[in-house]
Amino acid sequence: MLAIFKKSNPNPNYPWVFLTRTYFTGSYPRHNLYSRISPLGNPNFSMVPVLDQWVHEGEKVREFDLRSIIRDLRGRKRYSHALEISEWMSSKGLCPFSPGDRAVQLDLIGRVRGSNAAESYFDMLNEHEKIGKMYGALLNCYVREGLVDKSTSHMQKMKEMGFGSALNYNDIMCLYTHTGQLEKIPDVLSDMKNDGVSPDIFSYRICINSYGARSDLKNMEKLLKEMENQPHISIDWITYSTVANVYIKAGSKEKALIYLKKLEAKLQKDARGYNHLISFYASLGNKGEVRRLWGLQKVACKKQINRDYVTMLGSLVKLGELEEARVLLQEWESSCQFYDFRVPNVLLIGYCQKGLIEKAEGLLQEIMEKGKTPIPNSWAIIAAAYSDKGDMEKTFECMKNALEVKEENPGWRPKPLLISSILSWLNDRGEVEEAEAFVSSLKTVAGIDTNMLGLE
């Protein structure tokens, strides 16, 4: 349990600067810098006063700790905070700032301020500081923004300087993936080999994806066989999952089954892999394999989380096994620690797709009777189904229920077409007051522009 204590602070601009000791009952030490920084997730909070206060208290600043914090913040996409700490680290001179630290800083500048700012930072460096990692970090900034000309020009310069690595070639292949130039990806892989750079597992996987996306099954399989023969590469389940998915979409069931078996052989205790495999067999209509793999997953992975139940419920719904899905939902309800409505929503959608709208609404009512407050998405699923059926009275009722629980999911947005159909129905009935009240309710949903919806 985290406990933060504050003293009164005369400076309102930095209300967190006087954080005193922060205590954890978990694995962190009773007093460390991370425990002060980690809870401050608001991007408007500055990390500098926290760092300065740490030094003011006479605490040690260790580069290992700062690097760990920066790495953690990057992993949680708190890029602006990570950049603040990196820049504080480099400006204070309290601990060494390595070339790797500088490359991380350049990457963070690109993420927070854009590639132009990253380019300016790179240009101001001394030539001896412009090592391969720095060139690679700048390339990554260009790639992230989809700047094809700058990326390829920069990559050419890197190759001329002997800085090209598998990671850099992979960046260029990712660039072509994101810009829809899939046909160029095999050429990058060929250039990589010709330049004496060994492709890694990601190089092969990106290229296999490109062949699959273009339905070039012959070259996809040829490259996979080449990959399987590379002694330095241990193929994981993700690669076989990609290939199996391509064959499933192509309608080649026999080929798909070959790679699904290879996928299964690589699973070990990876729940995500089991989820992929279960979904694939559901797409092939194989109920027996879906059930078998769910049983194996329960044994191999010990504990199933919400994502696992969502996958299995979705597979049973796809197979038309709604009663079995209902039993599985009850199993999840008996063991879940947090009632995530995204799990029962899978079954609500399944009922609605089969025209069992009343059954879906009855399930939601049952859940509410157990003291659970649904998210607006749950009511919106049922509202959309009633609308498709032409029952606008029930559509309106369910949408009003959705608006009443909008706080349960602040990111929820009602579908404009559904809103328009409700308003048209109300207007046709002459329900002016109801329509006005409905529009007023919609205005309370963050992000809804009633002007764009034609509600003004």
Short mmCIF file of C-alpha atoms in Angstrom, two decimals:
data_model
loop_
_atom_site.label_atom_id
_atom_site.label_comp_id
_atom_site.label_asym_id
_atom_site.label_seq_id
_atom_site.Cartn_x
_atom_site.Cartn_y
_atom_site.Cartn_z
CA MET A 1 0.00 0.00 0.00
CA LEU A 2 1.35 3.42 -0.97
CA ALA A 3 1.11 6.31 1.45
CA ILE A 4 2.10 9.86 0.50
CA PHE A 5 2.31 12.62 3.07
CA LYS A 6 2.43 16.34 2.21
CA LYS A 7 3.42 19.37 4.21
CA SER A 8 1.96 22.78 3.57
CA ASN A 9 3.70 24.36 0.62
CA PRO A 10 3.94 28.12 0.11
CA ASN A 11 4.49 27.64 -3.64
CA PRO A 12 1.18 26.65 -5.28
CA ASN A 13 2.91 26.03 -8.63
CA TYR A 14 4.67 22.99 -7.20
CA PRO A 15 2.27 21.38 -4.72
CA TRP A 16 4.25 18.13 -4.82
CA VAL A 17 7.67 19.55 -4.00
CA PHE A 18 7.30 19.01 -0.27
CA LEU A 19 6.52 15.33 -0.50
CA THR A 20 8.04 13.77 2.59
CA ARG A 21 8.85 10.14 3.11
CA THR A 22 6.91 7.76 0.92
CA TYR A 23 6.35 4.28 2.23
CA PHE A 24 5.56 1.00 0.51
CA THR A 25 4.55 -2.29 2.07
CA GLY A 26 5.46 -3.99 -1.21
CA SER A 27 8.81 -4.79 -2.76
CA TYR A 28 10.20 -1.24 -2.91
CA PRO A 29 12.44 0.10 -0.15
CA ARG A 30 10.77 2.27 2.45
CA HIS A 31 12.32 5.38 0.98
CA ASN A 32 13.46 5.80 -2.60
CA LEU A 33 13.22 8.24 -5.46
CA TYR A 34 11.02 6.00 -7.58
CA SER A 35 8.35 5.92 -4.91
CA ARG A 36 8.05 9.70 -5.13
CA ILE A 37 7.98 9.90 -8.93
CA SER A 38 5.85 6.89 -9.82
CA PRO A 39 2.50 8.13 -8.39
CA LEU A 40 2.74 11.51 -10.15
CA GLY A 41 1.14 10.40 -13.39
CA ASN A 42 -0.40 13.74 -14.33
CA PRO A 43 1.59 14.96 -17.37
CA ASN A 44 1.24 18.54 -16.10
CA PHE A 45 3.27 17.69 -13.01
CA SER A 46 6.95 18.59 -13.29
CA MET A 47 9.53 16.09 -12.10
CA VAL A 48 12.22 18.73 -11.56
CA PRO A 49 11.04 19.95 -8.13
CA VAL A 50 10.82 16.35 -6.94
CA LEU A 51 14.39 15.68 -8.07
CA ASP A 52 15.67 18.94 -6.61
CA GLN A 53 13.97 18.22 -3.29
CA TRP A 54 15.62 14.80 -3.22
CA VAL A 55 19.04 16.40 -3.57
CA HIS A 56 18.14 19.13 -1.05
CA GLU A 57 17.44 16.41 1.52
CA GLY A 58 20.97 15.13 1.04
CA GLU A 59 19.96 11.91 -0.69
CA LYS A 60 22.28 10.20 -3.15
CA VAL A 61 21.63 10.40 -6.88
CA ARG A 62 22.70 7.20 -8.58
CA GLU A 63 22.74 6.86 -12.35
CA PHE A 64 21.41 3.30 -12.09
CA ASP A 65 18.32 4.53 -10.27
CA LEU A 66 17.67 7.33 -12.76
CA ARG A 67 18.08 5.00 -15.72
CA SER A 68 15.69 2.51 -14.16
CA ILE A 69 13.11 5.24 -13.55
CA ILE A 70 13.46 6.54 -17.12
CA ARG A 71 13.09 3.02 -18.50
CA ASP A 72 9.99 2.43 -16.37
CA LEU A 73 8.39 5.73 -17.42
CA ARG A 74 9.07 5.01 -21.10
CA GLY A 75 7.45 1.62 -20.68
CA ARG A 76 4.35 3.33 -19.29
CA LYS A 77 4.42 5.96 -22.07
CA ARG A 78 5.11 8.79 -19.66
CA TYR A 79 7.54 10.24 -22.17
CA SER A 80 7.46 13.87 -21.02
CA HIS A 81 8.34 12.85 -17.46
CA ALA A 82 11.10 10.55 -18.69
CA LEU A 83 12.53 13.38 -20.78
CA GLU A 84 12.46 15.78 -17.83
CA ILE A 85 14.45 13.34 -15.73
CA SER A 86 16.88 12.65 -18.58
CA GLU A 87 17.49 16.37 -19.12
CA TRP A 88 17.85 16.96 -15.37
CA MET A 89 20.34 14.10 -15.24
CA SER A 90 22.46 15.53 -18.07
CA SER A 91 22.34 19.15 -16.86
CA LYS A 92 23.13 18.66 -13.18
CA GLY A 93 26.33 16.68 -13.63
CA LEU A 94 25.62 14.72 -10.45
CA CYS A 95 26.24 11.38 -12.16
CA PRO A 96 27.75 10.12 -15.44
CA PHE A 97 25.73 10.61 -18.64
CA SER A 98 26.69 7.88 -21.09
CA PRO A 99 26.31 7.74 -24.90
CA GLY A 100 23.40 5.36 -24.33
CA ASP A 101 21.76 7.92 -22.03
CA ARG A 102 22.16 10.52 -24.76
CA ALA A 103 20.57 8.24 -27.36
CA VAL A 104 17.61 7.66 -25.05
CA GLN A 105 17.30 11.41 -24.55
CA LEU A 106 17.25 12.00 -28.31
CA ASP A 107 14.50 9.40 -28.71
CA LEU A 108 12.47 11.05 -25.95
CA ILE A 109 12.91 14.48 -27.53
CA GLY A 110 11.52 13.03 -30.77
CA ARG A 111 8.54 11.54 -28.98
CA VAL A 112 7.72 14.65 -26.95
CA ARG A 113 8.77 17.52 -29.24
CA GLY A 114 8.92 15.94 -32.69
CA SER A 115 11.60 14.90 -35.18
CA ASN A 116 12.68 18.48 -35.96
CA ALA A 117 13.64 19.02 -32.33
CA ALA A 118 15.43 15.65 -32.29
CA GLU A 119 17.29 16.62 -35.47
CA SER A 120 18.41 19.92 -33.92
CA TYR A 121 19.65 18.06 -30.85
CA PHE A 122 21.58 15.64 -33.06
CA ASP A 123 23.13 18.46 -35.12
CA MET A 124 24.47 20.25 -32.05
CA LEU A 125 26.41 17.18 -30.89
CA ASN A 126 30.15 16.93 -31.42
CA GLU A 127 31.15 14.52 -34.16
CA HIS A 128 32.71 12.08 -31.70
CA GLU A 129 29.35 11.93 -29.88
CA LYS A 130 27.48 10.89 -33.02
CA ILE A 131 27.88 7.17 -32.54
CA GLY A 132 25.71 4.43 -34.04
CA LYS A 133 23.18 4.59 -31.23
CA MET A 134 22.61 8.30 -31.89
CA TYR A 135 22.10 7.75 -35.61
CA GLY A 136 19.73 4.89 -34.83
CA ALA A 137 17.72 6.99 -32.38
CA LEU A 138 17.27 9.75 -34.96
CA LEU A 139 16.27 7.19 -37.59
CA ASN A 140 13.64 5.90 -35.21
CA CYS A 141 12.23 9.43 -34.86
CA TYR A 142 11.91 9.77 -38.63
CA VAL A 143 10.31 6.34 -38.95
CA ARG A 144 7.83 7.03 -36.17
CA GLU A 145 6.55 10.08 -38.09
CA GLY A 146 6.45 8.23 -41.42
CA LEU A 147 9.09 10.45 -43.05
CA VAL A 148 10.13 8.14 -45.89
CA ASP A 149 12.66 10.38 -47.67
CA LYS A 150 14.40 11.46 -44.49
CA SER A 151 14.45 7.91 -43.16
CA THR A 152 15.93 6.33 -46.28
CA SER A 153 18.47 9.14 -46.74
CA HIS A 154 19.55 8.88 -43.11
CA MET A 155 19.76 5.08 -43.37
CA GLN A 156 21.98 5.36 -46.44
CA LYS A 157 24.35 7.61 -44.53
CA MET A 158 24.39 5.14 -41.66
CA LYS A 159 25.28 2.30 -44.02
CA GLU A 160 28.12 4.35 -45.51
CA MET A 161 29.47 4.95 -42.01
CA GLY A 162 29.16 1.28 -41.08
CA PHE A 163 26.40 1.87 -38.53
CA GLY A 164 23.68 -0.28 -40.10
CA SER A 165 22.34 -2.96 -37.72
CA ALA A 166 19.43 -5.40 -37.86
CA LEU A 167 17.42 -2.98 -35.73
CA ASN A 168 17.93 -0.17 -38.25
CA TYR A 169 16.92 -2.31 -41.24
CA ASN A 170 13.88 -3.44 -39.26
CA ASP A 171 12.99 0.21 -38.72
CA ILE A 172 12.96 0.79 -42.49
CA MET A 173 10.80 -2.29 -43.02
CA CYS A 174 8.39 -1.02 -40.36
CA LEU A 175 8.34 2.33 -42.14
CA TYR A 176 7.24 0.66 -45.36
CA THR A 177 4.65 -1.36 -43.45
CA HIS A 178 3.10 1.74 -41.90
CA THR A 179 3.15 3.70 -45.15
CA GLY A 180 1.57 0.87 -47.14
CA GLN A 181 4.63 0.15 -49.30
CA LEU A 182 4.69 -3.56 -48.53
CA GLU A 183 6.28 -4.49 -51.85
CA LYS A 184 9.51 -2.76 -50.81
CA ILE A 185 10.02 -4.83 -47.66
CA PRO A 186 11.58 -7.94 -49.30
CA ASP A 187 14.12 -5.68 -51.02
CA VAL A 188 15.18 -4.29 -47.63
CA LEU A 189 15.69 -7.83 -46.35
CA SER A 190 17.80 -8.63 -49.43
CA ASP A 191 19.87 -5.45 -48.94
CA MET A 192 20.38 -6.45 -45.34
CA LYS A 193 21.84 -9.82 -46.32
CA ASN A 194 23.98 -8.31 -49.09
CA ASP A 195 25.39 -5.79 -46.62
CA GLY A 196 26.50 -8.61 -44.33
CA VAL A 197 23.91 -7.97 -41.62
CA SER A 198 22.20 -11.12 -40.30
CA PRO A 199 18.40 -10.78 -40.14
CA ASP A 200 16.94 -11.41 -36.71
CA ILE A 201 13.57 -12.92 -35.84
CA PHE A 202 11.85 -9.54 -36.23
CA SER A 203 13.36 -9.02 -39.70
CA TYR A 204 11.92 -12.30 -40.91
CA ARG A 205 8.61 -11.74 -39.18
CA ILE A 206 8.09 -8.30 -40.73
CA CYS A 207 8.84 -9.67 -44.20
CA ILE A 208 6.61 -12.72 -43.68
CA ASN A 209 3.82 -10.33 -42.66
CA SER A 210 4.33 -8.33 -45.84
CA TYR A 211 4.02 -11.44 -48.02
CA GLY A 212 0.93 -12.52 -46.11
CA ALA A 213 -0.72 -9.10 -46.45
CA ARG A 214 -0.18 -9.32 -50.22
CA SER A 215 -1.39 -12.95 -50.35
CA ASP A 216 1.99 -14.04 -51.71
CA LEU A 217 1.76 -17.45 -50.06
CA LYS A 218 4.57 -19.05 -52.07
CA ASN A 219 7.21 -16.53 -51.03
CA MET A 220 5.86 -16.39 -47.49
CA GLU A 221 6.36 -20.12 -47.04
CA LYS A 222 9.74 -20.03 -48.76
CA LEU A 223 10.96 -17.34 -46.38
CA LEU A 224 9.56 -19.21 -43.37
CA LYS A 225 11.56 -22.32 -44.36
CA GLU A 226 14.68 -20.16 -44.65
CA MET A 227 13.97 -18.76 -41.21
CA GLU A 228 13.50 -22.23 -39.73
CA ASN A 229 16.96 -23.19 -41.02
CA GLN A 230 18.74 -20.29 -39.34
CA PRO A 231 20.75 -21.69 -36.38
CA HIS A 232 20.79 -18.34 -34.58
CA ILE A 233 16.99 -17.95 -34.64
CA SER A 234 14.55 -19.76 -32.38
CA ILE A 235 11.12 -19.36 -33.92
CA ASP A 236 8.37 -18.49 -31.44
CA TRP A 237 4.63 -19.09 -31.58
CA ILE A 238 3.98 -15.56 -32.89
CA THR A 239 5.58 -16.35 -36.25
CA TYR A 240 3.53 -19.51 -36.74
CA SER A 241 0.44 -17.60 -35.60
CA THR A 242 1.01 -15.06 -38.37
CA VAL A 243 1.38 -17.75 -41.04
CA ALA A 244 -1.62 -19.76 -39.80
CA ASN A 245 -3.78 -16.62 -39.84
CA VAL A 246 -2.81 -15.92 -43.45
CA TYR A 247 -3.83 -19.43 -44.52
CA ILE A 248 -7.11 -19.23 -42.58
CA LYS A 249 -8.00 -15.97 -44.36
CA ALA A 250 -7.02 -17.55 -47.67
CA GLY A 251 -9.38 -20.46 -46.99
CA SER A 252 -6.56 -23.03 -46.97
CA LYS A 253 -7.65 -25.08 -43.95
CA GLU A 254 -5.14 -27.91 -44.43
CA LYS A 255 -2.17 -25.54 -44.51
CA ALA A 256 -3.54 -23.60 -41.55
CA LEU A 257 -3.77 -26.77 -39.46
CA ILE A 258 -0.11 -27.58 -40.13
CA TYR A 259 1.01 -24.28 -38.67
CA LEU A 260 -1.50 -24.35 -35.84
CA LYS A 261 0.14 -27.58 -34.68
CA LYS A 262 3.55 -25.92 -34.90
CA LEU A 263 2.17 -22.97 -32.98
CA GLU A 264 0.89 -25.25 -30.22
CA ALA A 265 4.28 -26.95 -29.92
CA LYS A 266 5.83 -23.56 -29.08
CA LEU A 267 3.31 -22.46 -26.45
CA GLN A 268 4.64 -23.73 -23.12
CA LYS A 269 2.89 -21.49 -20.55
CA ASP A 270 2.08 -18.46 -22.72
CA ALA A 271 -1.60 -17.57 -22.19
CA ARG A 272 -1.61 -15.15 -25.12
CA GLY A 273 -0.52 -17.96 -27.41
CA TYR A 274 -3.35 -20.16 -26.18
CA ASN A 275 -5.78 -17.30 -26.80
CA HIS A 276 -4.60 -16.98 -30.40
CA LEU A 277 -4.83 -20.71 -30.95
CA ILE A 278 -8.33 -20.94 -29.47
CA SER A 279 -9.51 -18.06 -31.67
CA PHE A 280 -8.06 -19.68 -34.78
CA TYR A 281 -9.78 -23.00 -34.16
CA ALA A 282 -13.04 -21.15 -33.50
CA SER A 283 -12.64 -19.46 -36.90
CA LEU A 284 -12.25 -22.94 -38.41
CA GLY A 285 -15.39 -24.10 -36.60
CA ASN A 286 -13.55 -26.77 -34.61
CA LYS A 287 -15.39 -26.94 -31.28
CA GLY A 288 -13.44 -29.94 -30.04
CA GLU A 289 -10.07 -28.22 -30.38
CA VAL A 290 -11.38 -25.05 -28.76
CA ARG A 291 -12.51 -27.00 -25.70
CA ARG A 292 -9.35 -29.12 -25.60
CA LEU A 293 -7.08 -26.07 -25.70
CA TRP A 294 -9.08 -24.24 -23.04
CA GLY A 295 -8.57 -27.23 -20.77
CA LEU A 296 -4.84 -27.27 -21.54
CA GLN A 297 -4.58 -23.53 -20.91
CA LYS A 298 -6.17 -23.93 -17.49
CA VAL A 299 -3.56 -26.53 -16.55
CA ALA A 300 -0.55 -24.79 -18.12
CA CYS A 301 -1.28 -21.23 -17.04
CA LYS A 302 -2.85 -21.97 -13.65
CA LYS A 303 -4.81 -18.72 -13.43
CA GLN A 304 -6.98 -17.22 -16.15
CA ILE A 305 -7.44 -13.47 -16.38
CA ASN A 306 -10.26 -11.44 -17.94
CA ARG A 307 -8.58 -11.40 -21.36
CA ASP A 308 -8.54 -15.21 -21.43
CA TYR A 309 -12.26 -15.40 -20.65
CA VAL A 310 -13.04 -12.77 -23.29
CA THR A 311 -11.22 -14.91 -25.87
CA MET A 312 -12.97 -18.15 -24.88
CA LEU A 313 -16.39 -16.49 -24.64
CA GLY A 314 -15.88 -14.91 -28.04
CA SER A 315 -14.92 -18.28 -29.49
CA LEU A 316 -18.00 -20.01 -28.05
CA VAL A 317 -20.21 -17.20 -29.37
CA LYS A 318 -18.62 -17.58 -32.81
CA LEU A 319 -19.36 -21.30 -32.66
CA GLY A 320 -22.97 -20.64 -31.65
CA GLU A 321 -22.54 -22.27 -28.24
CA LEU A 322 -24.39 -19.58 -26.28
CA GLU A 323 -25.52 -21.79 -23.41
CA GLU A 324 -21.98 -23.03 -22.88
CA ALA A 325 -20.83 -19.42 -22.99
CA ARG A 326 -23.39 -18.57 -20.28
CA VAL A 327 -21.97 -21.31 -18.04
CA LEU A 328 -18.44 -20.02 -18.67
CA LEU A 329 -19.54 -16.50 -17.75
CA GLN A 330 -20.85 -17.82 -14.44
CA GLU A 331 -17.50 -19.53 -13.86
CA TRP A 332 -15.73 -16.22 -14.44
CA GLU A 333 -18.15 -14.37 -12.15
CA SER A 334 -17.44 -16.81 -9.32
CA SER A 335 -13.70 -16.16 -9.45
CA CYS A 336 -13.17 -12.61 -10.73
CA GLN A 337 -11.79 -10.03 -8.33
CA PHE A 338 -12.92 -7.09 -10.46
CA TYR A 339 -16.15 -7.15 -12.46
CA ASP A 340 -15.01 -6.04 -15.91
CA PHE A 341 -18.12 -5.57 -18.07
CA ARG A 342 -16.08 -6.18 -21.20
CA VAL A 343 -16.38 -9.88 -20.31
CA PRO A 344 -20.21 -10.20 -20.19
CA ASN A 345 -20.45 -7.76 -23.11
CA VAL A 346 -19.12 -10.56 -25.33
CA LEU A 347 -22.18 -12.66 -24.51
CA LEU A 348 -24.51 -9.66 -24.81
CA ILE A 349 -23.24 -9.18 -28.36
CA GLY A 350 -23.66 -12.89 -29.04
CA TYR A 351 -27.28 -12.87 -27.90
CA CYS A 352 -28.04 -9.74 -29.93
CA GLN A 353 -26.44 -11.18 -33.06
CA LYS A 354 -28.74 -14.19 -32.78
CA GLY A 355 -31.78 -11.95 -32.31
CA LEU A 356 -32.09 -12.86 -28.62
CA ILE A 357 -32.27 -9.24 -27.51
CA GLU A 358 -34.63 -9.85 -24.60
CA LYS A 359 -32.27 -12.53 -23.32
CA ALA A 360 -29.38 -10.07 -23.52
CA GLU A 361 -31.35 -7.46 -21.61
CA GLY A 362 -32.37 -10.08 -19.06
CA LEU A 363 -28.72 -11.05 -18.52
CA LEU A 364 -27.78 -7.42 -17.95
CA GLN A 365 -30.64 -7.02 -15.47
CA GLU A 366 -29.47 -10.14 -13.61
CA ILE A 367 -25.98 -8.71 -13.32
CA MET A 368 -27.37 -5.43 -12.00
CA GLU A 369 -29.44 -7.30 -9.42
CA LYS A 370 -26.15 -8.64 -8.08
CA GLY A 371 -25.13 -5.06 -7.29
CA LYS A 372 -22.99 -4.41 -10.38
CA THR A 373 -23.23 -1.12 -12.25
CA PRO A 374 -22.82 -1.64 -16.01
CA ILE A 375 -20.73 0.52 -18.27
CA PRO A 376 -22.67 2.52 -20.91
CA ASN A 377 -21.30 0.24 -23.65
CA SER A 378 -23.41 -2.63 -22.28
CA TRP A 379 -26.68 -0.73 -22.65
CA ALA A 380 -25.55 0.66 -26.02
CA ILE A 381 -25.07 -2.88 -27.36
CA ILE A 382 -28.69 -3.71 -26.55
CA ALA A 383 -29.93 -0.32 -27.79
CA ALA A 384 -28.28 -0.91 -31.19
CA ALA A 385 -29.89 -4.36 -31.43
CA TYR A 386 -33.36 -2.97 -30.69
CA SER A 387 -32.77 -0.25 -33.28
CA ASP A 388 -31.87 -2.86 -35.94
CA LYS A 389 -35.11 -4.66 -35.03
CA GLY A 390 -37.08 -1.42 -35.44
CA ASP A 391 -38.15 -1.20 -31.79
CA MET A 392 -37.30 2.45 -31.22
CA GLU A 393 -39.12 2.68 -27.91
CA LYS A 394 -36.77 0.08 -26.38
CA THR A 395 -33.84 1.66 -28.21
CA PHE A 396 -34.58 4.98 -26.54
CA GLU A 397 -35.04 3.38 -23.14
CA CYS A 398 -31.71 1.52 -23.34
CA MET A 399 -29.84 4.57 -24.58
CA LYS A 400 -31.17 6.62 -21.68
CA ASN A 401 -29.91 3.87 -19.36
CA ALA A 402 -26.51 4.12 -21.05
CA LEU A 403 -26.36 7.88 -20.49
CA GLU A 404 -27.22 7.42 -16.82
CA VAL A 405 -24.07 5.34 -16.27
CA LYS A 406 -21.72 7.26 -18.56
CA GLU A 407 -19.35 7.98 -15.65
CA GLU A 408 -18.51 4.26 -15.56
CA ASN A 409 -16.61 4.68 -18.85
CA PRO A 410 -15.60 8.30 -19.55
CA GLY A 411 -14.24 7.28 -22.95
CA TRP A 412 -17.58 6.00 -24.21
CA ARG A 413 -19.18 7.77 -27.18
CA PRO A 414 -22.65 6.87 -28.50
CA LYS A 415 -22.82 6.10 -32.21
CA PRO A 416 -24.01 9.17 -34.19
CA LEU A 417 -26.27 7.06 -36.43
CA LEU A 418 -28.04 5.60 -33.42
CA ILE A 419 -28.49 9.05 -31.89
CA SER A 420 -29.89 10.41 -35.15
CA SER A 421 -32.39 7.57 -35.46
CA ILE A 422 -33.63 8.14 -31.90
CA LEU A 423 -34.06 11.87 -32.49
CA SER A 424 -35.87 11.28 -35.78
CA TRP A 425 -38.23 8.87 -34.01
CA LEU A 426 -38.89 11.38 -31.22
CA ASN A 427 -39.53 14.18 -33.71
CA ASP A 428 -41.90 12.02 -35.75
CA ARG A 429 -43.89 11.37 -32.57
CA GLY A 430 -43.87 15.05 -31.65
CA GLU A 431 -42.01 14.35 -28.41
CA VAL A 432 -40.30 17.76 -28.31
CA GLU A 433 -39.61 17.81 -24.58
CA GLU A 434 -38.22 14.27 -24.62
CA ALA A 435 -35.96 15.18 -27.54
CA GLU A 436 -34.67 18.29 -25.78
CA ALA A 437 -34.01 16.35 -22.58
CA PHE A 438 -32.18 13.67 -24.59
CA VAL A 439 -29.97 16.27 -26.28
CA SER A 440 -29.23 17.83 -22.89
CA SER A 441 -28.11 14.42 -21.63
CA LEU A 442 -25.88 13.97 -24.66
CA LYS A 443 -24.18 17.28 -23.95
CA THR A 444 -22.93 15.84 -20.65
CA VAL A 445 -20.92 13.17 -22.49
CA ALA A 446 -17.35 14.40 -22.86
CA GLY A 447 -16.20 14.72 -26.45
CA ILE A 448 -19.69 14.82 -27.99
CA ASP A 449 -20.08 17.71 -30.42
CA THR A 450 -23.83 18.20 -30.70
CA ASN A 451 -23.32 20.69 -33.55
CA MET A 452 -21.55 18.05 -35.67
CA LEU A 453 -24.35 15.60 -34.93
CA GLY A 454 -26.89 18.16 -36.13
CA LEU A 455 -28.49 18.44 -32.72
CA GLU A 456 -28.41 22.22 -32.44
#
